Amino acid sequence: MELKDKTILLGVTGGIAIHKSLDYTSQLVKWGASVHVVMTQNATRLINPLQFQVLSRNPVLLDLFDTREDWKPPHIDLADRAELLSIVPATANFIGKMANGIADDALTTVAVSVHCPILVAPAMNGHMLQNPYVQNNISTLRKNGVKFVESETGDLACGYQGEGRLSSVDVILEHTKAILTQPQDLLGKNVLVTAGATREYLDPVRYITNGSSGKMGYAIAEVAASRGASVQLVSGYTTISPPPGVEIMNVDTTQEMHDAVVDLFDDSDIVVMSAAPVDYRPKDYSPHKLKKTDDTLTLELQKTPDTAYTLGKVKTTQLTVCFAAETEDVLENAKEKLIRKNCDLIVANDLLAEGAGFAGDTNIVSLLDRDGRCDQLPLLTKREVAHVILDRIVKML
């Protein structure tokens, strides 16, 4: 009974994967949820509404003008009670309507009436999914806090192979549980996270970089999304998979990361700079591989852009969080960086401490703010550290 007493609206559209919605409904009821199904007219041509009514044990809303004994219109009544609106499956048509605020049937009207988290599980032909108009609509919804269960790749009902299959019911259930059991204290906030290492090239083969794995930043992005935020992740090099429900932009060099962050900054409420950008780049770049000649090679380096410092000079209402990876005088260096870069919070860690270095799954950090407060945390997983950082951010907001 993991979702006992939770009220879920299930929006069902006319996608060929609609049969998975029946299993999804059944599992939600087994978990103790109160499920209310809203179907589009096209969905009723594929599945008889009676099947959803029997599984959910509640009437199915089909018509915007349905009348009941209560004075309140049913779509408003459901919208007021809902703790989650889950669209399974979501067609390109429905996604386009919701992204543009169109409310021309029961389901789209419910979608613009709810004031709870929204989870969307797209299912369509791969070419449709990759259509730039559909992608723009998905991007619009993400920026407004709508969560997505990414489509799977495989055999499609239309005979194609590729992306567009509705995700498995188990995966959709895990997303549902995460939303309903996780505090949604960042709902409506746009969070920008940087992660991973950048590379600065000497020639087409060689580059300067560091050992950052991106795990800390990816954990922050994932946890922020699970707490309701709309998350954009600007990622340098990493070998780990992107977190679910996050819009990701991959970059390579420090300049590329700097430009991406500056471009996204105005639309952000919170910026967490957990990436490890390279501080210096070769002054001269060779378009061809440098040949091995003498016993030594002298490189002249020049500074790369300092993104945190740049944002600190131009920020208005944004809350900025910096990271300080140090090997000596950790707190003193972090305090200096906090002031110099005009951050609201800085996360300091000693790279030489056991369990706190690059690439591991744990971290030991201290949180310092501009009021002089310093919280030194014990050894935690990076996901646990992410929650602590976001807890502090929510209090600061």
mmCIF file of C-alpha atoms in Angstrom:
data_model
loop_
_atom_site.group_PDB
_atom_site.id
_atom_site.type_symbol
_atom_site.label_atom_id
_atom_site.label_comp_id
_atom_site.label_asym_id
_atom_site.label_seq_id
_atom_site.Cartn_x
_atom_site.Cartn_y
_atom_site.Cartn_z
ATOM 1 C CA MET A 1 0.000 0.000 0.000
ATOM 2 C CA GLU A 2 2.814 2.376 -0.968
ATOM 3 C CA LEU A 3 0.396 5.008 -2.301
ATOM 4 C CA LYS A 4 -2.368 4.614 0.280
ATOM 5 C CA ASP A 5 -4.893 7.473 0.170
ATOM 6 C CA LYS A 6 -3.127 9.207 -2.732
ATOM 7 C CA THR A 7 -5.485 10.612 -5.377
ATOM 8 C CA ILE A 8 -4.250 10.126 -8.930
ATOM 9 C CA LEU A 9 -5.871 11.337 -12.143
ATOM 10 C CA LEU A 10 -4.974 9.078 -15.038
ATOM 11 C CA GLY A 11 -5.289 10.686 -18.444
ATOM 12 C CA VAL A 12 -5.572 8.142 -21.246
ATOM 13 C CA THR A 13 -5.133 9.203 -24.874
ATOM 14 C CA GLY A 14 -5.609 7.258 -28.107
ATOM 15 C CA GLY A 15 -2.180 5.679 -28.463
ATOM 16 C CA ILE A 16 -1.705 2.060 -29.512
ATOM 17 C CA ALA A 17 0.103 1.366 -26.215
ATOM 18 C CA ILE A 18 -3.097 2.108 -24.319
ATOM 19 C CA HIS A 19 -3.274 -1.485 -23.029
ATOM 20 C CA LYS A 20 -0.398 -0.692 -20.630
ATOM 21 C CA SER A 21 -2.641 1.891 -18.994
ATOM 22 C CA LEU A 22 -4.896 -0.899 -17.783
ATOM 23 C CA ASP A 23 -1.990 -2.616 -16.015
ATOM 24 C CA TYR A 24 -0.841 0.756 -14.642
ATOM 25 C CA THR A 25 -4.330 1.403 -13.233
ATOM 26 C CA SER A 26 -4.473 -2.040 -11.633
ATOM 27 C CA GLN A 27 -1.078 -1.617 -9.973
ATOM 28 C CA LEU A 28 -1.941 1.845 -8.621
ATOM 29 C CA VAL A 29 -5.101 0.461 -7.020
ATOM 30 C CA LYS A 30 -3.098 -2.398 -5.491
ATOM 31 C CA TRP A 31 -0.742 0.213 -4.022
ATOM 32 C CA GLY A 32 -3.721 1.863 -2.308
ATOM 33 C CA ALA A 33 -4.213 4.852 -4.603
ATOM 34 C CA SER A 34 -7.582 6.337 -5.488
ATOM 35 C CA VAL A 35 -7.487 6.402 -9.306
ATOM 36 C CA HIS A 36 -9.811 8.509 -11.457
ATOM 37 C CA VAL A 37 -9.525 7.970 -15.205
ATOM 38 C CA VAL A 38 -10.149 10.643 -17.839
ATOM 39 C CA MET A 39 -10.212 9.407 -21.445
ATOM 40 C CA THR A 40 -10.139 11.164 -24.786
ATOM 41 C CA GLN A 41 -12.692 10.157 -27.403
ATOM 42 C CA ASN A 42 -9.986 8.477 -29.497
ATOM 43 C CA ALA A 43 -8.927 6.439 -26.470
ATOM 44 C CA THR A 44 -12.475 5.043 -26.179
ATOM 45 C CA ARG A 45 -12.147 3.657 -29.720
ATOM 46 C CA LEU A 46 -9.302 1.443 -28.531
ATOM 47 C CA ILE A 47 -10.383 0.469 -25.000
ATOM 48 C CA ASN A 48 -13.892 0.275 -23.552
ATOM 49 C CA PRO A 49 -14.134 2.770 -20.644
ATOM 50 C CA LEU A 50 -15.869 0.067 -18.610
ATOM 51 C CA GLN A 51 -12.524 -1.733 -18.254
ATOM 52 C CA PHE A 52 -10.975 1.317 -16.570
ATOM 53 C CA GLN A 53 -14.086 1.790 -14.444
ATOM 54 C CA VAL A 54 -13.894 -1.778 -13.124
ATOM 55 C CA LEU A 55 -10.141 -1.594 -12.442
ATOM 56 C CA SER A 56 -10.194 1.874 -10.856
ATOM 57 C CA ARG A 57 -13.507 1.357 -9.034
ATOM 58 C CA ASN A 58 -14.438 4.928 -10.002
ATOM 59 C CA PRO A 59 -16.485 6.463 -12.833
ATOM 60 C CA VAL A 60 -14.547 7.360 -15.974
ATOM 61 C CA LEU A 61 -14.766 10.972 -17.159
ATOM 62 C CA LEU A 62 -15.330 11.149 -20.924
ATOM 63 C CA ASP A 63 -17.253 14.320 -21.587
ATOM 64 C CA LEU A 64 -16.542 17.859 -20.449
ATOM 65 C CA PHE A 65 -20.288 18.326 -19.980
ATOM 66 C CA ASP A 66 -20.888 15.266 -17.821
ATOM 67 C CA THR A 67 -23.217 16.177 -14.972
ATOM 68 C CA ARG A 68 -23.333 14.664 -11.507
ATOM 69 C CA GLU A 69 -25.299 15.246 -8.340
ATOM 70 C CA ASP A 70 -22.628 17.599 -7.006
ATOM 71 C CA TRP A 71 -22.890 21.233 -8.120
ATOM 72 C CA LYS A 72 -19.194 21.409 -9.012
ATOM 73 C CA PRO A 73 -18.198 20.518 -12.607
ATOM 74 C CA PRO A 74 -16.507 17.092 -12.513
ATOM 75 C CA HIS A 75 -13.290 18.235 -14.202
ATOM 76 C CA ILE A 76 -12.820 20.973 -11.583
ATOM 77 C CA ASP A 77 -13.702 18.626 -8.742
ATOM 78 C CA LEU A 78 -11.118 16.096 -9.930
ATOM 79 C CA ALA A 79 -8.509 18.795 -10.529
ATOM 80 C CA ASP A 80 -8.957 20.102 -6.988
ATOM 81 C CA ARG A 81 -8.540 16.653 -5.429
ATOM 82 C CA ALA A 82 -5.669 15.388 -7.545
ATOM 83 C CA GLU A 83 -2.201 14.885 -6.097
ATOM 84 C CA LEU A 84 -0.833 13.772 -9.473
ATOM 85 C CA LEU A 85 -2.016 13.921 -13.067
ATOM 86 C CA SER A 86 -0.431 11.060 -15.000
ATOM 87 C CA ILE A 87 -0.841 10.867 -18.798
ATOM 88 C CA VAL A 88 -0.297 7.287 -19.992
ATOM 89 C CA PRO A 89 0.085 7.064 -22.946
ATOM 90 C CA ALA A 90 0.561 10.622 -24.199
ATOM 91 C CA THR A 91 0.204 11.190 -27.935
ATOM 92 C CA ALA A 92 1.851 13.962 -29.938
ATOM 93 C CA ASN A 93 -1.576 15.559 -30.304
ATOM 94 C CA PHE A 94 -2.187 15.743 -26.561
ATOM 95 C CA ILE A 95 1.353 16.991 -25.844
ATOM 96 C CA GLY A 96 0.884 19.762 -28.392
ATOM 97 C CA LYS A 97 -2.447 20.818 -26.906
ATOM 98 C CA MET A 98 -1.149 20.888 -23.349
ATOM 99 C CA ALA A 99 1.990 22.812 -24.321
ATOM 100 C CA ASN A 100 -0.169 25.505 -25.894
ATOM 101 C CA GLY A 101 -2.894 25.657 -23.261
ATOM 102 C CA ILE A 102 -5.616 24.237 -25.505
ATOM 103 C CA ALA A 103 -8.587 22.884 -23.545
ATOM 104 C CA ASP A 104 -11.091 21.454 -25.970
ATOM 105 C CA ASP A 105 -12.112 18.199 -24.274
ATOM 106 C CA ALA A 106 -12.338 16.694 -20.797
ATOM 107 C CA LEU A 107 -8.699 15.620 -20.521
ATOM 108 C CA THR A 108 -7.085 18.791 -21.856
ATOM 109 C CA THR A 109 -9.367 20.865 -19.640
ATOM 110 C CA VAL A 110 -8.348 18.823 -16.614
ATOM 111 C CA ALA A 111 -4.696 19.292 -17.618
ATOM 112 C CA VAL A 112 -4.973 23.087 -17.518
ATOM 113 C CA SER A 113 -7.033 23.006 -14.306
ATOM 114 C CA VAL A 114 -4.848 20.899 -12.016
ATOM 115 C CA HIS A 115 -2.458 22.423 -9.489
ATOM 116 C CA CYS A 116 -0.480 19.279 -8.791
ATOM 117 C CA PRO A 117 2.564 17.612 -10.415
ATOM 118 C CA ILE A 118 2.042 16.258 -13.940
ATOM 119 C CA LEU A 119 3.738 13.117 -15.283
ATOM 120 C CA VAL A 120 3.731 12.427 -19.018
ATOM 121 C CA ALA A 121 4.683 9.120 -20.674
ATOM 122 C CA PRO A 122 4.916 9.706 -24.451
ATOM 123 C CA ALA A 123 4.267 6.932 -26.967
ATOM 124 C CA MET A 124 4.365 7.473 -30.720
ATOM 125 C CA ASN A 125 6.228 6.751 -33.941
ATOM 126 C CA GLY A 126 9.916 7.645 -33.692
ATOM 127 C CA HIS A 127 9.768 10.183 -36.523
ATOM 128 C CA MET A 128 6.854 11.882 -34.787
ATOM 129 C CA LEU A 129 8.748 11.985 -31.510
ATOM 130 C CA GLN A 130 11.789 13.575 -33.138
ATOM 131 C CA ASN A 131 9.748 16.110 -35.084
ATOM 132 C CA PRO A 132 11.035 19.575 -34.077
ATOM 133 C CA TYR A 133 7.523 20.826 -33.298
ATOM 134 C CA VAL A 134 6.893 17.899 -30.956
ATOM 135 C CA GLN A 135 10.309 18.370 -29.346
ATOM 136 C CA ASN A 136 9.581 22.086 -28.851
ATOM 137 C CA ASN A 137 6.303 21.203 -27.148
ATOM 138 C CA ILE A 138 8.048 18.702 -24.874
ATOM 139 C CA SER A 139 10.700 21.307 -24.042
ATOM 140 C CA THR A 140 7.991 23.869 -23.211
ATOM 141 C CA LEU A 141 6.293 21.448 -20.836
ATOM 142 C CA ARG A 142 9.592 20.519 -19.155
ATOM 143 C CA LYS A 143 10.385 24.192 -18.561
ATOM 144 C CA ASN A 144 7.020 24.536 -16.866
ATOM 145 C CA GLY A 145 7.719 21.686 -14.479
ATOM 146 C CA VAL A 146 6.034 18.755 -16.251
ATOM 147 C CA LYS A 147 7.856 15.463 -15.634
ATOM 148 C CA PHE A 148 8.467 12.977 -18.429
ATOM 149 C CA VAL A 149 9.000 9.223 -18.455
ATOM 150 C CA GLU A 150 11.388 8.795 -21.368
ATOM 151 C CA SER A 151 10.244 6.588 -24.236
ATOM 152 C CA GLU A 152 12.014 3.297 -24.849
ATOM 153 C CA THR A 153 13.785 2.177 -28.017
ATOM 154 C CA GLY A 154 12.700 -1.009 -29.799
ATOM 155 C CA ASP A 155 10.059 -2.440 -32.123
ATOM 156 C CA LEU A 156 7.156 -0.051 -32.688
ATOM 157 C CA ALA A 157 3.585 -1.010 -33.520
ATOM 158 C CA CYS A 158 3.853 0.800 -36.860
ATOM 159 C CA GLY A 159 6.569 -1.602 -38.017
ATOM 160 C CA TYR A 160 9.489 0.744 -37.412
ATOM 161 C CA GLN A 161 12.330 0.224 -34.989
ATOM 162 C CA GLY A 162 13.518 3.110 -32.861
ATOM 163 C CA GLU A 163 12.597 5.438 -30.034
ATOM 164 C CA GLY A 164 8.960 6.029 -29.178
ATOM 165 C CA ARG A 165 7.780 2.923 -27.318
ATOM 166 C CA LEU A 166 5.858 3.591 -24.140
ATOM 167 C CA SER A 167 8.077 2.906 -21.164
ATOM 168 C CA SER A 168 7.393 -0.196 -19.092
ATOM 169 C CA VAL A 169 4.679 -0.042 -16.447
ATOM 170 C CA ASP A 170 7.263 -0.721 -13.727
ATOM 171 C CA VAL A 171 9.285 2.335 -14.756
ATOM 172 C CA ILE A 172 6.179 4.538 -14.901
ATOM 173 C CA LEU A 173 5.170 3.276 -11.456
ATOM 174 C CA GLU A 174 8.592 4.150 -10.037
ATOM 175 C CA HIS A 175 8.294 7.692 -11.402
ATOM 176 C CA THR A 176 4.808 7.927 -9.950
ATOM 177 C CA LYS A 177 5.952 6.757 -6.530
ATOM 178 C CA ALA A 178 8.942 9.110 -6.571
ATOM 179 C CA ILE A 179 6.707 12.112 -7.205
ATOM 180 C CA LEU A 180 4.054 11.203 -4.656
ATOM 181 C CA THR A 181 6.395 10.154 -1.852
ATOM 182 C CA GLN A 182 8.994 12.879 -2.400
ATOM 183 C CA PRO A 183 8.327 16.400 -1.101
ATOM 184 C CA GLN A 184 7.518 18.643 -4.053
ATOM 185 C CA ASP A 185 9.132 21.691 -2.467
ATOM 186 C CA LEU A 186 10.827 22.774 -5.714
ATOM 187 C CA LEU A 187 7.686 22.593 -7.852
ATOM 188 C CA GLY A 188 7.607 25.510 -10.276
ATOM 189 C CA LYS A 189 11.310 26.305 -9.860
ATOM 190 C CA ASN A 190 13.777 26.261 -12.758
ATOM 191 C CA VAL A 191 17.033 24.693 -11.597
ATOM 192 C CA LEU A 192 20.224 24.862 -13.649
ATOM 193 C CA VAL A 193 22.960 22.359 -12.739
ATOM 194 C CA THR A 194 26.462 21.951 -14.140
ATOM 195 C CA ALA A 195 28.323 18.666 -13.850
ATOM 196 C CA GLY A 196 31.301 16.724 -15.123
ATOM 197 C CA ALA A 197 34.719 17.744 -16.365
ATOM 198 C CA THR A 198 35.580 19.983 -19.295
ATOM 199 C CA ARG A 199 38.426 19.409 -21.729
ATOM 200 C CA GLU A 200 40.926 21.886 -23.141
ATOM 201 C CA TYR A 201 42.646 20.667 -26.279
ATOM 202 C CA LEU A 202 46.315 20.930 -27.243
ATOM 203 C CA ASP A 203 45.671 19.256 -30.589
ATOM 204 C CA PRO A 204 42.946 16.983 -32.022
ATOM 205 C CA VAL A 205 44.164 14.108 -29.820
ATOM 206 C CA ARG A 206 45.420 15.508 -26.515
ATOM 207 C CA TYR A 207 43.681 17.617 -23.930
ATOM 208 C CA ILE A 208 43.899 18.896 -20.341
ATOM 209 C CA THR A 209 41.139 17.736 -17.987
ATOM 210 C CA ASN A 210 40.555 16.445 -14.439
ATOM 211 C CA GLY A 211 39.109 13.410 -12.707
ATOM 212 C CA SER A 212 35.562 14.646 -12.120
ATOM 213 C CA SER A 213 33.011 11.914 -12.864
ATOM 214 C CA GLY A 214 29.925 14.148 -12.808
ATOM 215 C CA LYS A 215 28.249 11.921 -10.199
ATOM 216 C CA MET A 216 27.648 14.733 -7.699
ATOM 217 C CA GLY A 217 26.057 17.045 -10.260
ATOM 218 C CA TYR A 218 23.969 14.275 -11.768
ATOM 219 C CA ALA A 219 22.709 13.351 -8.283
ATOM 220 C CA ILE A 220 21.721 16.978 -7.639
ATOM 221 C CA ALA A 221 19.915 17.200 -10.987
ATOM 222 C CA GLU A 222 18.042 13.940 -10.390
ATOM 223 C CA VAL A 223 17.013 14.810 -6.844
ATOM 224 C CA ALA A 224 15.926 18.333 -7.840
ATOM 225 C CA ALA A 225 13.717 16.857 -10.565
ATOM 226 C CA SER A 226 12.224 14.346 -8.134
ATOM 227 C CA ARG A 227 11.340 17.250 -5.824
ATOM 228 C CA GLY A 228 9.341 19.006 -8.527
ATOM 229 C CA ALA A 229 11.878 21.272 -10.206
ATOM 230 C CA SER A 230 12.261 21.760 -13.922
ATOM 231 C CA VAL A 231 15.939 20.903 -14.348
ATOM 232 C CA GLN A 232 18.409 21.782 -17.063
ATOM 233 C CA LEU A 233 21.721 19.953 -16.773
ATOM 234 C CA VAL A 234 24.778 21.313 -18.567
ATOM 235 C CA SER A 235 27.187 18.400 -18.602
ATOM 236 C CA GLY A 236 30.831 18.122 -19.446
ATOM 237 C CA TYR A 237 32.482 14.764 -20.059
ATOM 238 C CA THR A 238 31.117 11.859 -18.059
ATOM 239 C CA THR A 239 30.449 8.161 -18.573
ATOM 240 C CA ILE A 240 27.268 7.915 -16.491
ATOM 241 C CA SER A 241 23.718 7.836 -17.836
ATOM 242 C CA PRO A 242 21.619 11.023 -17.785
ATOM 243 C CA PRO A 243 19.167 11.193 -14.863
ATOM 244 C CA PRO A 244 15.484 10.768 -15.707
ATOM 245 C CA GLY A 245 13.222 13.777 -16.030
ATOM 246 C CA VAL A 246 16.070 16.181 -16.763
ATOM 247 C CA GLU A 247 16.798 18.230 -19.880
ATOM 248 C CA ILE A 248 20.481 17.759 -20.673
ATOM 249 C CA MET A 249 22.915 19.804 -22.756
ATOM 250 C CA ASN A 250 26.302 18.217 -23.428
ATOM 251 C CA VAL A 251 29.351 20.442 -23.776
ATOM 252 C CA ASP A 252 33.069 19.796 -24.112
ATOM 253 C CA THR A 253 35.206 22.836 -23.308
ATOM 254 C CA THR A 254 35.023 25.341 -20.463
ATOM 255 C CA GLN A 255 34.045 28.091 -22.899
ATOM 256 C CA GLU A 256 31.146 25.979 -24.186
ATOM 257 C CA MET A 257 29.960 25.327 -20.629
ATOM 258 C CA HIS A 258 30.310 29.014 -19.761
ATOM 259 C CA ASP A 259 28.311 30.106 -22.815
ATOM 260 C CA ALA A 260 25.550 27.564 -22.146
ATOM 261 C CA VAL A 261 25.167 28.576 -18.493
ATOM 262 C CA VAL A 262 25.164 32.301 -19.245
ATOM 263 C CA ASP A 263 22.542 31.735 -21.953
ATOM 264 C CA LEU A 264 20.251 29.808 -19.570
ATOM 265 C CA PHE A 265 20.864 31.959 -16.504
ATOM 266 C CA ASP A 266 18.084 34.534 -16.923
ATOM 267 C CA ASP A 267 15.391 31.842 -16.938
ATOM 268 C CA SER A 268 16.794 30.075 -13.861
ATOM 269 C CA ASP A 269 15.725 30.423 -10.240
ATOM 270 C CA ILE A 270 18.528 28.293 -8.783
ATOM 271 C CA VAL A 271 21.966 27.555 -10.233
ATOM 272 C CA VAL A 272 24.136 24.789 -8.779
ATOM 273 C CA MET A 273 27.642 24.830 -10.260
ATOM 274 C CA SER A 274 28.979 21.401 -9.358
ATOM 275 C CA ALA A 275 31.002 20.879 -12.540
ATOM 276 C CA ALA A 276 34.786 20.836 -12.541
ATOM 277 C CA PRO A 277 35.699 23.144 -15.423
ATOM 278 C CA VAL A 278 39.378 23.336 -16.346
ATOM 279 C CA ASP A 279 40.872 26.637 -15.140
ATOM 280 C CA TYR A 280 43.536 27.003 -17.865
ATOM 281 C CA ARG A 281 43.697 26.154 -21.550
ATOM 282 C CA PRO A 282 46.629 26.035 -23.988
ATOM 283 C CA LYS A 283 47.251 29.430 -25.496
ATOM 284 C CA ASP A 284 47.956 27.867 -28.886
ATOM 285 C CA TYR A 285 46.009 25.017 -30.439
ATOM 286 C CA SER A 286 47.610 22.808 -33.074
ATOM 287 C CA PRO A 287 45.186 21.655 -35.804
ATOM 288 C CA HIS A 288 47.393 18.588 -36.280
ATOM 289 C CA LYS A 289 48.737 16.100 -33.767
ATOM 290 C CA LEU A 290 51.855 17.398 -32.051
ATOM 291 C CA LYS A 291 54.811 15.160 -32.864
ATOM 292 C CA LYS A 292 57.083 13.864 -30.152
ATOM 293 C CA THR A 293 60.462 15.573 -30.631
ATOM 294 C CA ASP A 294 62.438 16.876 -27.636
ATOM 295 C CA ASP A 295 62.550 15.362 -24.157
ATOM 296 C CA THR A 296 60.392 18.178 -22.817
ATOM 297 C CA LEU A 297 57.395 20.128 -24.073
ATOM 298 C CA THR A 298 56.636 23.623 -22.807
ATOM 299 C CA LEU A 299 53.045 24.770 -22.856
ATOM 300 C CA GLU A 300 51.839 28.340 -22.366
ATOM 301 C CA LEU A 301 48.433 28.400 -20.705
ATOM 302 C CA GLN A 302 45.789 31.094 -20.341
ATOM 303 C CA LYS A 303 42.782 31.400 -18.058
ATOM 304 C CA THR A 304 39.403 30.032 -19.035
ATOM 305 C CA PRO A 305 36.186 31.928 -18.205
ATOM 306 C CA ASP A 306 35.158 31.901 -14.541
ATOM 307 C CA THR A 307 31.447 31.221 -14.825
ATOM 308 C CA ALA A 308 30.643 31.518 -11.114
ATOM 309 C CA TYR A 309 32.368 34.908 -10.932
ATOM 310 C CA THR A 310 30.510 36.103 -14.049
ATOM 311 C CA LEU A 311 27.126 35.077 -12.657
ATOM 312 C CA GLY A 312 27.916 36.646 -9.304
ATOM 313 C CA LYS A 313 28.282 40.042 -10.964
ATOM 314 C CA VAL A 314 25.033 39.948 -12.950
ATOM 315 C CA LYS A 315 22.601 37.907 -10.862
ATOM 316 C CA THR A 316 19.345 39.502 -9.710
ATOM 317 C CA THR A 317 16.913 37.129 -7.999
ATOM 318 C CA GLN A 318 18.771 33.893 -8.733
ATOM 319 C CA LEU A 319 20.186 31.797 -5.904
ATOM 320 C CA THR A 320 23.665 30.539 -6.812
ATOM 321 C CA VAL A 321 25.514 27.599 -5.287
ATOM 322 C CA CYS A 322 29.225 27.044 -5.918
ATOM 323 C CA PHE A 323 31.535 24.129 -5.170
ATOM 324 C CA ALA A 324 35.052 24.311 -3.751
ATOM 325 C CA ALA A 325 37.159 21.172 -4.189
ATOM 326 C CA GLU A 326 40.283 21.750 -2.084
ATOM 327 C CA THR A 327 43.295 19.842 -0.772
ATOM 328 C CA GLU A 328 44.350 22.243 2.018
ATOM 329 C CA ASP A 329 42.813 25.033 4.136
ATOM 330 C CA VAL A 330 39.452 23.823 2.889
ATOM 331 C CA LEU A 331 37.112 26.071 4.882
ATOM 332 C CA GLU A 332 39.276 29.182 4.564
ATOM 333 C CA ASN A 333 39.566 28.787 0.795
ATOM 334 C CA ALA A 334 35.846 28.101 0.509
ATOM 335 C CA LYS A 335 34.936 31.228 2.500
ATOM 336 C CA GLU A 336 37.141 33.352 0.270
ATOM 337 C CA LYS A 337 35.572 31.864 -2.850
ATOM 338 C CA LEU A 338 32.053 32.400 -1.466
ATOM 339 C CA ILE A 339 32.662 36.142 -1.071
ATOM 340 C CA ARG A 340 34.715 36.673 -4.220
ATOM 341 C CA LYS A 341 32.194 34.944 -6.472
ATOM 342 C CA ASN A 342 29.126 36.371 -4.693
ATOM 343 C CA CYS A 343 27.579 32.931 -4.147
ATOM 344 C CA ASP A 344 24.701 32.353 -1.745
ATOM 345 C CA LEU A 345 25.989 28.963 -0.655
ATOM 346 C CA ILE A 346 29.224 27.075 -1.203
ATOM 347 C CA VAL A 347 29.816 23.340 -0.912
ATOM 348 C CA ALA A 348 33.382 22.581 0.173
ATOM 349 C CA ASN A 349 35.099 19.227 0.179
ATOM 350 C CA ASP A 350 38.602 17.935 0.808
ATOM 351 C CA LEU A 351 39.649 15.843 -2.172
ATOM 352 C CA LEU A 352 42.246 14.059 -0.048
ATOM 353 C CA ALA A 353 39.735 12.863 2.560
ATOM 354 C CA GLU A 354 38.839 9.194 2.308
ATOM 355 C CA GLY A 355 35.450 8.839 0.646
ATOM 356 C CA ALA A 356 35.388 12.409 -0.712
ATOM 357 C CA GLY A 357 37.475 12.285 -3.885
ATOM 358 C CA PHE A 358 36.520 12.284 -7.542
ATOM 359 C CA ALA A 359 34.572 9.410 -9.114
ATOM 360 C CA GLY A 360 33.333 7.820 -5.870
ATOM 361 C CA ASP A 361 29.729 7.292 -4.819
ATOM 362 C CA THR A 362 30.185 9.096 -1.482
ATOM 363 C CA ASN A 363 31.240 12.564 -0.404
ATOM 364 C CA ILE A 364 32.145 14.525 2.725
ATOM 365 C CA VAL A 365 31.202 18.181 2.430
ATOM 366 C CA SER A 366 30.717 21.358 4.415
ATOM 367 C CA LEU A 367 28.034 23.927 3.576
ATOM 368 C CA LEU A 368 28.922 27.577 4.119
ATOM 369 C CA ASP A 369 26.577 30.525 3.580
ATOM 370 C CA ARG A 370 26.970 34.299 3.560
ATOM 371 C CA ASP A 371 25.699 34.590 7.147
ATOM 372 C CA GLY A 372 28.713 32.679 8.416
ATOM 373 C CA ARG A 373 26.905 29.402 9.062
ATOM 374 C CA CYS A 374 29.001 26.297 8.460
ATOM 375 C CA ASP A 375 27.515 22.787 8.530
ATOM 376 C CA GLN A 376 30.050 19.980 8.319
ATOM 377 C CA LEU A 377 28.413 16.779 7.133
ATOM 378 C CA PRO A 378 29.544 13.190 7.772
ATOM 379 C CA LEU A 379 30.298 10.663 5.033
ATOM 380 C CA LEU A 380 27.136 10.382 2.902
ATOM 381 C CA THR A 381 26.193 9.057 -0.494
ATOM 382 C CA LYS A 382 26.167 11.711 -3.182
ATOM 383 C CA ARG A 383 22.398 11.384 -3.460
ATOM 384 C CA GLU A 384 22.096 12.048 0.284
ATOM 385 C CA VAL A 385 24.402 15.052 -0.067
ATOM 386 C CA ALA A 386 22.198 16.303 -2.918
ATOM 387 C CA HIS A 387 19.138 16.167 -0.643
ATOM 388 C CA VAL A 388 20.945 18.093 2.107
ATOM 389 C CA ILE A 389 22.048 20.787 -0.355
ATOM 390 C CA LEU A 390 18.524 21.128 -1.732
ATOM 391 C CA ASP A 391 17.039 21.176 1.787
ATOM 392 C CA ARG A 392 19.251 24.186 2.524
ATOM 393 C CA ILE A 393 18.297 25.839 -0.764
ATOM 394 C CA VAL A 394 14.586 25.447 0.017
ATOM 395 C CA LYS A 395 15.101 27.091 3.429
ATOM 396 C CA MET A 396 17.033 29.938 1.818
ATOM 397 C CA LEU A 397 14.241 30.471 -0.708
#
